[in-house]
mmCIF file of C-alpha atoms in Angstrom:
data_model
loop_
_atom_site.group_PDB
_atom_site.id
_atom_site.type_symbol
_atom_site.label_atom_id
_atom_site.label_comp_id
_atom_site.label_asym_id
_atom_site.label_seq_id
_atom_site.Cartn_x
_atom_site.Cartn_y
_atom_site.Cartn_z
ATOM 1 C CA MET A 272 -17.955 -93.926 -1.066
ATOM 2 C CA ASN A 273 -14.947 -91.816 -1.842
ATOM 3 C CA GLN A 274 -16.601 -88.651 -0.158
ATOM 4 C CA ILE A 275 -17.375 -90.641 2.918
ATOM 5 C CA GLU A 276 -13.692 -91.857 3.169
ATOM 6 C CA THR A 277 -12.506 -88.247 2.721
ATOM 7 C CA LYS A 278 -14.853 -87.048 5.368
ATOM 8 C CA LYS A 279 -13.581 -89.774 7.652
ATOM 9 C CA GLY A 280 -10.021 -88.889 6.941
ATOM 10 C CA LYS A 281 -10.633 -85.302 7.695
ATOM 11 C CA LYS A 282 -12.267 -86.075 10.981
ATOM 12 C CA LYS A 283 -9.224 -88.302 11.864
ATOM 13 C CA GLU A 284 -6.886 -85.416 11.051
ATOM 14 C CA GLU A 285 -8.870 -83.018 13.141
ATOM 15 C CA LEU A 286 -8.910 -85.457 16.127
ATOM 16 C CA THR A 287 -5.208 -85.938 15.805
ATOM 17 C CA ARG A 288 -4.562 -82.120 15.708
ATOM 18 C CA ARG A 289 -6.779 -81.682 18.739
ATOM 19 C CA ASP A 290 -4.886 -84.371 20.534
ATOM 20 C CA ASN A 291 -1.461 -82.759 19.639
ATOM 21 C CA ASN A 292 -2.811 -79.274 20.727
ATOM 22 C CA SER A 293 -4.075 -80.701 24.055
ATOM 23 C CA PHE A 294 -0.678 -82.367 24.477
ATOM 24 C CA PHE A 295 1.071 -79.104 23.782
ATOM 25 C CA GLU A 296 -1.177 -77.209 26.033
ATOM 26 C CA GLU A 297 -0.679 -79.678 28.935
ATOM 27 C CA ASP A 298 3.183 -79.295 28.516
ATOM 28 C CA ILE A 299 2.789 -75.581 28.521
ATOM 29 C CA ASP A 300 0.801 -75.691 31.628
ATOM 30 C CA THR A 301 3.189 -77.979 33.452
ATOM 31 C CA SER A 302 6.036 -75.829 32.383
ATOM 32 C CA ASN A 303 4.100 -72.701 33.629
ATOM 33 C CA ASP A 304 3.282 -74.597 36.987
ATOM 34 C CA ASP A 305 6.977 -75.288 37.243
ATOM 35 C CA ASN A 306 7.922 -71.729 36.590
ATOM 36 C CA ASP A 307 5.375 -70.521 39.087
ATOM 37 C CA SER A 308 6.528 -72.869 41.739
ATOM 38 C CA GLU A 309 10.089 -71.820 41.080
ATOM 39 C CA SER A 310 9.106 -68.115 41.263
ATOM 40 C CA GLU A 311 7.332 -68.787 44.483
ATOM 41 C CA LYS A 312 10.456 -70.450 45.957
ATOM 42 C CA SER A 313 12.619 -67.692 44.850
ATOM 43 C CA SER A 314 10.273 -65.117 46.317
ATOM 44 C CA GLU A 315 10.157 -66.879 49.611
ATOM 45 C CA GLU A 316 13.905 -67.179 49.635
ATOM 46 C CA ASP A 317 14.191 -63.536 48.945
ATOM 47 C CA GLU A 318 11.757 -62.712 51.812
ATOM 48 C CA ASN A 319 13.805 -65.020 54.129
ATOM 49 C CA THR A 320 16.936 -63.281 53.165
ATOM 50 C CA GLU A 321 15.432 -59.833 53.639
ATOM 51 C CA GLU A 322 14.114 -61.010 57.049
ATOM 52 C CA GLU A 323 17.623 -62.240 57.930
ATOM 53 C CA THR A 324 19.330 -59.066 56.748
ATOM 54 C CA SER A 325 16.762 -56.814 58.571
ATOM 55 C CA SER A 326 17.328 -58.904 61.844
ATOM 56 C CA GLU A 327 21.105 -58.697 61.371
ATOM 57 C CA ASP A 328 20.784 -54.900 60.852
ATOM 58 C CA ASN A 329 18.694 -54.666 64.001
ATOM 59 C CA ASN A 330 21.029 -56.786 65.973
ATOM 60 C CA SER A 331 23.953 -54.783 64.755
ATOM 61 C CA GLU A 332 22.085 -51.539 65.641
ATOM 62 C CA ILE A 333 21.340 -53.018 69.098
ATOM 63 C CA ASN A 334 24.934 -53.977 69.502
ATOM 64 C CA VAL A 335 26.108 -50.535 68.344
ATOM 65 C CA ILE A 336 24.029 -48.672 70.891
ATOM 66 C CA ASN A 337 25.999 -47.765 73.977
ATOM 67 C CA ALA A 338 24.956 -47.809 77.632
ATOM 68 C CA LYS A 339 24.364 -44.054 77.360
ATOM 69 C CA GLY A 340 21.990 -44.361 74.540
ATOM 70 C CA SER A 341 24.303 -43.030 71.734
ATOM 71 C CA LYS A 342 25.246 -45.085 68.799
ATOM 72 C CA LYS A 343 28.701 -45.781 67.580
ATOM 73 C CA ARG A 344 29.485 -44.055 64.230
ATOM 74 C CA ARG A 345 29.945 -46.494 61.354
ATOM 75 C CA ASN A 346 32.321 -43.992 59.829
ATOM 76 C CA LYS A 347 34.739 -41.511 61.668
ATOM 77 C CA HIS A 348 33.445 -38.629 59.531
ATOM 78 C CA ALA A 349 29.675 -39.278 60.227
ATOM 79 C CA PRO A 350 27.837 -37.409 62.995
ATOM 80 C CA MET A 351 27.033 -39.020 66.335
ATOM 81 C CA GLU A 352 23.500 -40.825 66.474
ATOM 82 C CA MET A 353 21.532 -40.603 69.669
ATOM 83 C CA SER A 354 18.563 -42.788 70.596
ATOM 84 C CA SER A 355 15.139 -41.079 70.289
ATOM 85 C CA LYS A 356 13.917 -43.116 73.204
ATOM 86 C CA ARG A 357 16.008 -41.144 75.784
ATOM 87 C CA PRO A 358 15.304 -37.618 76.800
ATOM 88 C CA VAL A 359 17.822 -35.006 75.659
ATOM 89 C CA SER A 360 19.870 -33.560 78.621
ATOM 90 C CA ARG A 361 20.853 -29.969 78.846
ATOM 91 C CA PHE A 362 24.441 -30.925 79.935
ATOM 92 C CA ARG A 363 25.323 -33.077 76.969
ATOM 93 C CA GLN A 364 28.604 -33.332 75.200
ATOM 94 C CA ILE A 365 27.989 -32.026 71.662
ATOM 95 C CA VAL A 366 31.605 -32.070 70.395
ATOM 96 C CA GLU A 367 33.755 -35.088 71.153
ATOM 97 C CA ILE A 368 37.166 -34.410 72.888
ATOM 98 C CA PRO A 369 39.908 -36.588 72.010
ATOM 99 C CA LYS A 370 41.387 -38.923 74.653
ATOM 100 C CA SER A 371 44.708 -37.202 74.427
ATOM 101 C CA MET A 372 43.215 -33.834 75.746
ATOM 102 C CA LYS A 373 41.192 -35.550 78.439
ATOM 103 C CA GLN A 374 43.980 -37.450 80.069
ATOM 104 C CA LYS A 375 46.009 -35.464 82.589
ATOM 105 C CA ARG A 376 49.247 -36.606 84.017
ATOM 106 C CA ASP A 377 50.460 -35.706 87.538
ATOM 107 C CA PRO A 378 54.323 -36.373 87.675
ATOM 108 C CA ARG A 379 54.253 -36.857 91.333
ATOM 109 C CA PHE A 380 52.089 -40.015 91.209
ATOM 110 C CA ASP A 381 53.281 -41.270 87.687
ATOM 111 C CA SER A 382 55.376 -44.307 87.389
ATOM 112 C CA LEU A 383 57.185 -42.679 84.439
ATOM 113 C CA SER A 384 58.802 -40.268 86.869
ATOM 114 C CA GLY A 385 60.345 -43.036 88.923
ATOM 115 C CA LYS A 386 60.284 -43.683 92.672
ATOM 116 C CA PHE A 387 60.502 -40.700 95.160
ATOM 117 C CA ASN A 388 63.800 -40.740 97.067
ATOM 118 C CA GLU A 389 63.210 -38.349 99.988
ATOM 119 C CA ASP A 390 66.757 -38.324 101.170
ATOM 120 C CA LEU A 391 68.042 -37.508 97.781
ATOM 121 C CA TYR A 392 65.465 -34.704 97.349
ATOM 122 C CA GLU A 393 66.458 -33.159 100.629
ATOM 123 C CA LYS A 394 70.196 -33.220 99.686
ATOM 124 C CA THR A 395 69.546 -31.807 96.198
ATOM 125 C CA TYR A 396 67.285 -28.919 97.401
ATOM 126 C CA SER A 397 69.033 -28.208 100.544
ATOM 127 C CA PHE A 398 70.067 -24.782 99.322
ATOM 128 C CA LEU A 399 66.387 -23.659 99.525
ATOM 129 C CA ASN A 400 66.710 -23.521 103.407
ATOM 130 C CA GLU A 401 69.460 -20.812 102.971
ATOM 131 C CA TYR A 402 67.008 -18.809 100.703
ATOM 132 C CA LYS A 403 64.258 -19.056 103.308
ATOM 133 C CA LYS A 404 66.596 -17.827 106.106
ATOM 134 C CA SER A 405 67.812 -14.847 103.923
ATOM 135 C CA GLU A 406 64.078 -14.021 103.120
ATOM 136 C CA ILE A 407 63.281 -14.077 106.914
ATOM 137 C CA GLU A 408 66.188 -11.558 107.479
ATOM 138 C CA GLN A 409 64.929 -9.361 104.683
ATOM 139 C CA ILE A 410 61.374 -9.320 106.157
ATOM 140 C CA LYS A 411 62.752 -8.410 109.597
ATOM 141 C CA SER A 412 64.566 -5.510 108.155
ATOM 142 C CA GLN A 413 61.511 -4.384 106.248
ATOM 143 C CA ILE A 414 59.420 -4.577 109.475
ATOM 144 C CA SER A 415 62.051 -2.372 111.300
ATOM 145 C CA LYS A 416 61.819 0.286 108.503
ATOM 146 C CA GLU A 417 58.060 0.106 107.703
ATOM 147 C CA LYS A 418 55.838 2.903 109.208
ATOM 148 C CA ASP A 419 52.458 1.789 107.871
ATOM 149 C CA THR A 420 50.738 -0.233 110.493
ATOM 150 C CA VAL A 421 48.699 -2.201 107.983
ATOM 151 C CA GLU A 422 51.625 -3.255 105.941
ATOM 152 C CA LYS A 423 53.697 -3.900 109.169
ATOM 153 C CA SER A 424 51.025 -6.228 110.467
ATOM 154 C CA ARG A 425 51.044 -8.053 107.054
ATOM 155 C CA LEU A 426 54.856 -8.496 107.143
ATOM 156 C CA GLN A 427 54.753 -9.685 110.696
ATOM 157 C CA GLN A 428 52.233 -12.339 109.734
ATOM 158 C CA LEU A 429 54.274 -13.389 106.753
ATOM 159 C CA LEU A 430 57.440 -13.663 109.031
ATOM 160 C CA SER A 431 55.707 -15.755 111.673
ATOM 161 C CA LYS A 432 54.420 -18.026 108.792
ATOM 162 C CA LEU A 433 57.927 -18.450 107.291
ATOM 163 C CA GLN A 434 59.417 -19.149 110.825
ATOM 164 C CA SER A 435 56.911 -21.639 111.837
ATOM 165 C CA LYS A 436 57.296 -23.429 108.529
ATOM 166 C CA LEU A 437 61.075 -23.450 108.807
ATOM 167 C CA ALA A 438 60.907 -24.784 112.429
ATOM 168 C CA ASN A 439 58.421 -27.505 111.460
ATOM 169 C CA GLU A 440 60.767 -28.635 108.664
ATOM 170 C CA LYS A 441 63.678 -28.655 111.225
ATOM 171 C CA ASN A 442 61.508 -30.697 113.677
ATOM 172 C CA ILE A 443 60.564 -33.282 111.041
ATOM 173 C CA LYS A 444 64.214 -33.674 109.965
ATOM 174 C CA ARG A 445 65.284 -34.233 113.541
ATOM 175 C CA LYS A 446 62.554 -36.953 114.047
ATOM 176 C CA LYS A 447 63.759 -38.792 111.026
ATOM 177 C CA GLU A 448 67.370 -38.690 112.329
ATOM 178 C CA LEU A 449 66.211 -40.091 115.709
ATOM 179 C CA LYS A 450 64.301 -42.893 113.940
ATOM 180 C CA HIS A 451 67.348 -43.738 111.910
ATOM 181 C CA GLU A 452 69.445 -43.932 115.087
ATOM 182 C CA ARG A 453 67.083 -46.157 116.881
ATOM 183 C CA LYS A 454 66.861 -48.550 113.925
ATOM 184 C CA LYS A 455 70.698 -48.670 113.807
ATOM 185 C CA ARG A 456 70.833 -49.376 117.482
ATOM 186 C CA GLU A 457 68.349 -52.184 117.196
ATOM 187 C CA VAL A 458 70.147 -53.822 114.247
ATOM 188 C CA GLU A 459 73.276 -53.889 116.423
ATOM 189 C CA LEU A 460 71.633 -55.413 119.323
ATOM 190 C CA VAL A 461 69.935 -58.084 117.015
ATOM 191 C CA TYR A 462 73.466 -59.053 115.611
ATOM 192 C CA LYS A 463 74.574 -59.449 119.252
ATOM 193 C CA GLY A 464 71.813 -62.010 119.837
ATOM 194 C CA LYS A 465 69.177 -60.011 121.387
ATOM 195 C CA LYS A 466 65.540 -60.058 120.429
ATOM 196 C CA PRO A 467 64.380 -57.059 118.310
ATOM 197 C CA TYR A 468 62.282 -54.435 120.305
ATOM 198 C CA TYR A 469 59.482 -52.598 118.456
ATOM 199 C CA TYR A 470 58.812 -49.170 119.813
ATOM 200 C CA LYS A 471 55.161 -48.058 120.504
ATOM 201 C CA LYS A 472 53.996 -44.715 119.496
ATOM 202 C CA SER A 473 53.922 -43.517 123.111
ATOM 203 C CA ASP A 474 57.596 -44.720 123.612
ATOM 204 C CA VAL A 475 58.664 -42.764 120.470
ATOM 205 C CA LYS A 476 56.830 -39.582 121.681
ATOM 206 C CA LYS A 477 58.636 -39.756 125.067
ATOM 207 C CA LEU A 478 61.994 -40.119 123.429
ATOM 208 C CA GLU A 479 61.378 -37.210 121.018
ATOM 209 C CA LEU A 480 60.318 -35.067 124.029
ATOM 210 C CA ILE A 481 63.531 -36.010 126.007
ATOM 211 C CA ASP A 482 65.668 -35.020 122.888
ATOM 212 C CA LYS A 483 63.759 -31.863 122.529
ATOM 213 C CA PHE A 484 64.048 -30.779 126.216
ATOM 214 C CA SER A 485 67.813 -31.742 126.309
ATOM 215 C CA LYS A 486 68.454 -29.521 123.275
ATOM 216 C CA LEU A 487 66.541 -26.507 124.838
ATOM 217 C CA GLN A 488 68.411 -27.144 128.107
ATOM 218 C CA GLU A 489 71.669 -26.785 126.242
ATOM 219 C CA SER A 490 70.659 -23.672 124.119
ATOM 220 C CA ASP A 491 68.445 -21.554 126.525
ATOM 221 C CA PRO A 492 67.185 -22.871 129.927
ATOM 222 C CA LYS A 493 64.515 -19.987 130.099
ATOM 223 C CA VAL A 494 63.009 -21.130 126.853
ATOM 224 C CA LEU A 495 62.834 -24.632 128.414
ATOM 225 C CA GLU A 496 61.016 -23.361 131.426
ATOM 226 C CA LYS A 497 58.455 -21.584 129.326
ATOM 227 C CA VAL A 498 57.915 -24.605 127.164
ATOM 228 C CA ILE A 499 57.327 -26.959 130.260
ATOM 229 C CA GLU A 500 54.898 -24.382 131.902
ATOM 230 C CA LYS A 501 52.944 -24.214 128.766
ATOM 231 C CA ARG A 502 52.858 -28.079 128.438
ATOM 232 C CA ARG A 503 51.761 -28.325 132.123
ATOM 233 C CA LYS A 504 48.973 -25.894 131.556
ATOM 234 C CA LYS A 505 47.738 -27.875 128.432
ATOM 235 C CA ASN A 506 47.842 -31.274 130.305
ATOM 236 C CA ALA A 507 45.947 -29.620 133.252
ATOM 237 C CA SER A 508 43.234 -28.332 130.841
ATOM 238 C CA ILE A 509 42.714 -31.734 129.297
ATOM 239 C CA LYS A 510 42.493 -33.449 132.744
ATOM 240 C CA HIS A 511 40.036 -30.708 133.835
ATOM 241 C CA LYS A 512 37.540 -31.910 131.132
ATOM 242 C CA TYR A 513 37.186 -35.383 132.843
ATOM 243 C CA ILE A 514 36.322 -33.811 136.313
ATOM 244 C CA PRO A 515 32.612 -33.795 136.931
ATOM 245 C CA PHE A 516 30.697 -30.656 137.661
ATOM 246 C CA LYS A 517 29.882 -29.771 141.267
ATOM 247 C CA ARG A 518 26.269 -30.496 142.027
ATOM 248 C CA ARG A 519 24.260 -27.635 143.422
ATOM 249 C CA LYS A 520 22.177 -28.100 146.525
ATOM 250 C CA SER A 521 18.418 -27.850 146.007
ATOM 251 C CA ASP A 522 16.946 -24.659 147.610
#
C-alpha cells in the first residue's frame, strides 16, 4: 500500500511539474510573440521613416535643381553639380564669376550720378569750343605748309569734319534759344488772357528757316543766294519724283 501511495505521489508531482513547465513555456511564447510584434512594429516604423527621409531628400534635390539643370551647392566650398539628364554644352560656364564683376555701371544712365542738366553742362564745358576753334586754326596752318598730297587730303578731311561738327553744335544751340524765346512769349500772352498756342513741327521749321536766312542776309548776302539756290534744286528734285514718266508711242 505504501508503495502504491508513493507511486501515486510521484505521478502527481510529475503532473504538477509538467503543468508548471507548460505554463512557463506559454509565458515565454507570449513574451516572444510580444517581442516579435514590437520588433515588427519598430521595423515598419524604421522603414516608414526611411521612406519619408528618402522622399524628403528627393524633394530637396528636386527643389535644389535649377531651370538650367544645375544643382545648388549645399556648401559654398563644394563643386557645382549638374544633372546627368541634360547634354553637356561646349559653351558652358566652368568657373563661376562673382556678381560684383559681372555688373557694369554706366554713369550716364545711373541714378547715383544724378539728373543730367544740359544747360549747366554747356556752361561748365563752354571752354571746349575755344579749344576746337584753336584746333581748326592749327590744322589750317598745317594744310598750308604741308607738301605731301596724301597727308594734305587727310588734314582737309579732318578740317571739314571739325567745321561741320562745330556748325552743327552752333545750330542746335540756336534752335534751343528760339524754343526758349517762343515759350517765354507764349507764357506772357497767357498771362494777358489769351489762349496758349502750340506750334506744329512745320511752323517750328518755318520759323527756324526765317531766322537762318535773316542771319545770312545780315552776314553775307552772296552766301544766302547760294543756300537758297541749293534749297530750290533740292525741292525741285523731290517734286520731280512724283511726276509720271512720259509714255512712249507704240511703233
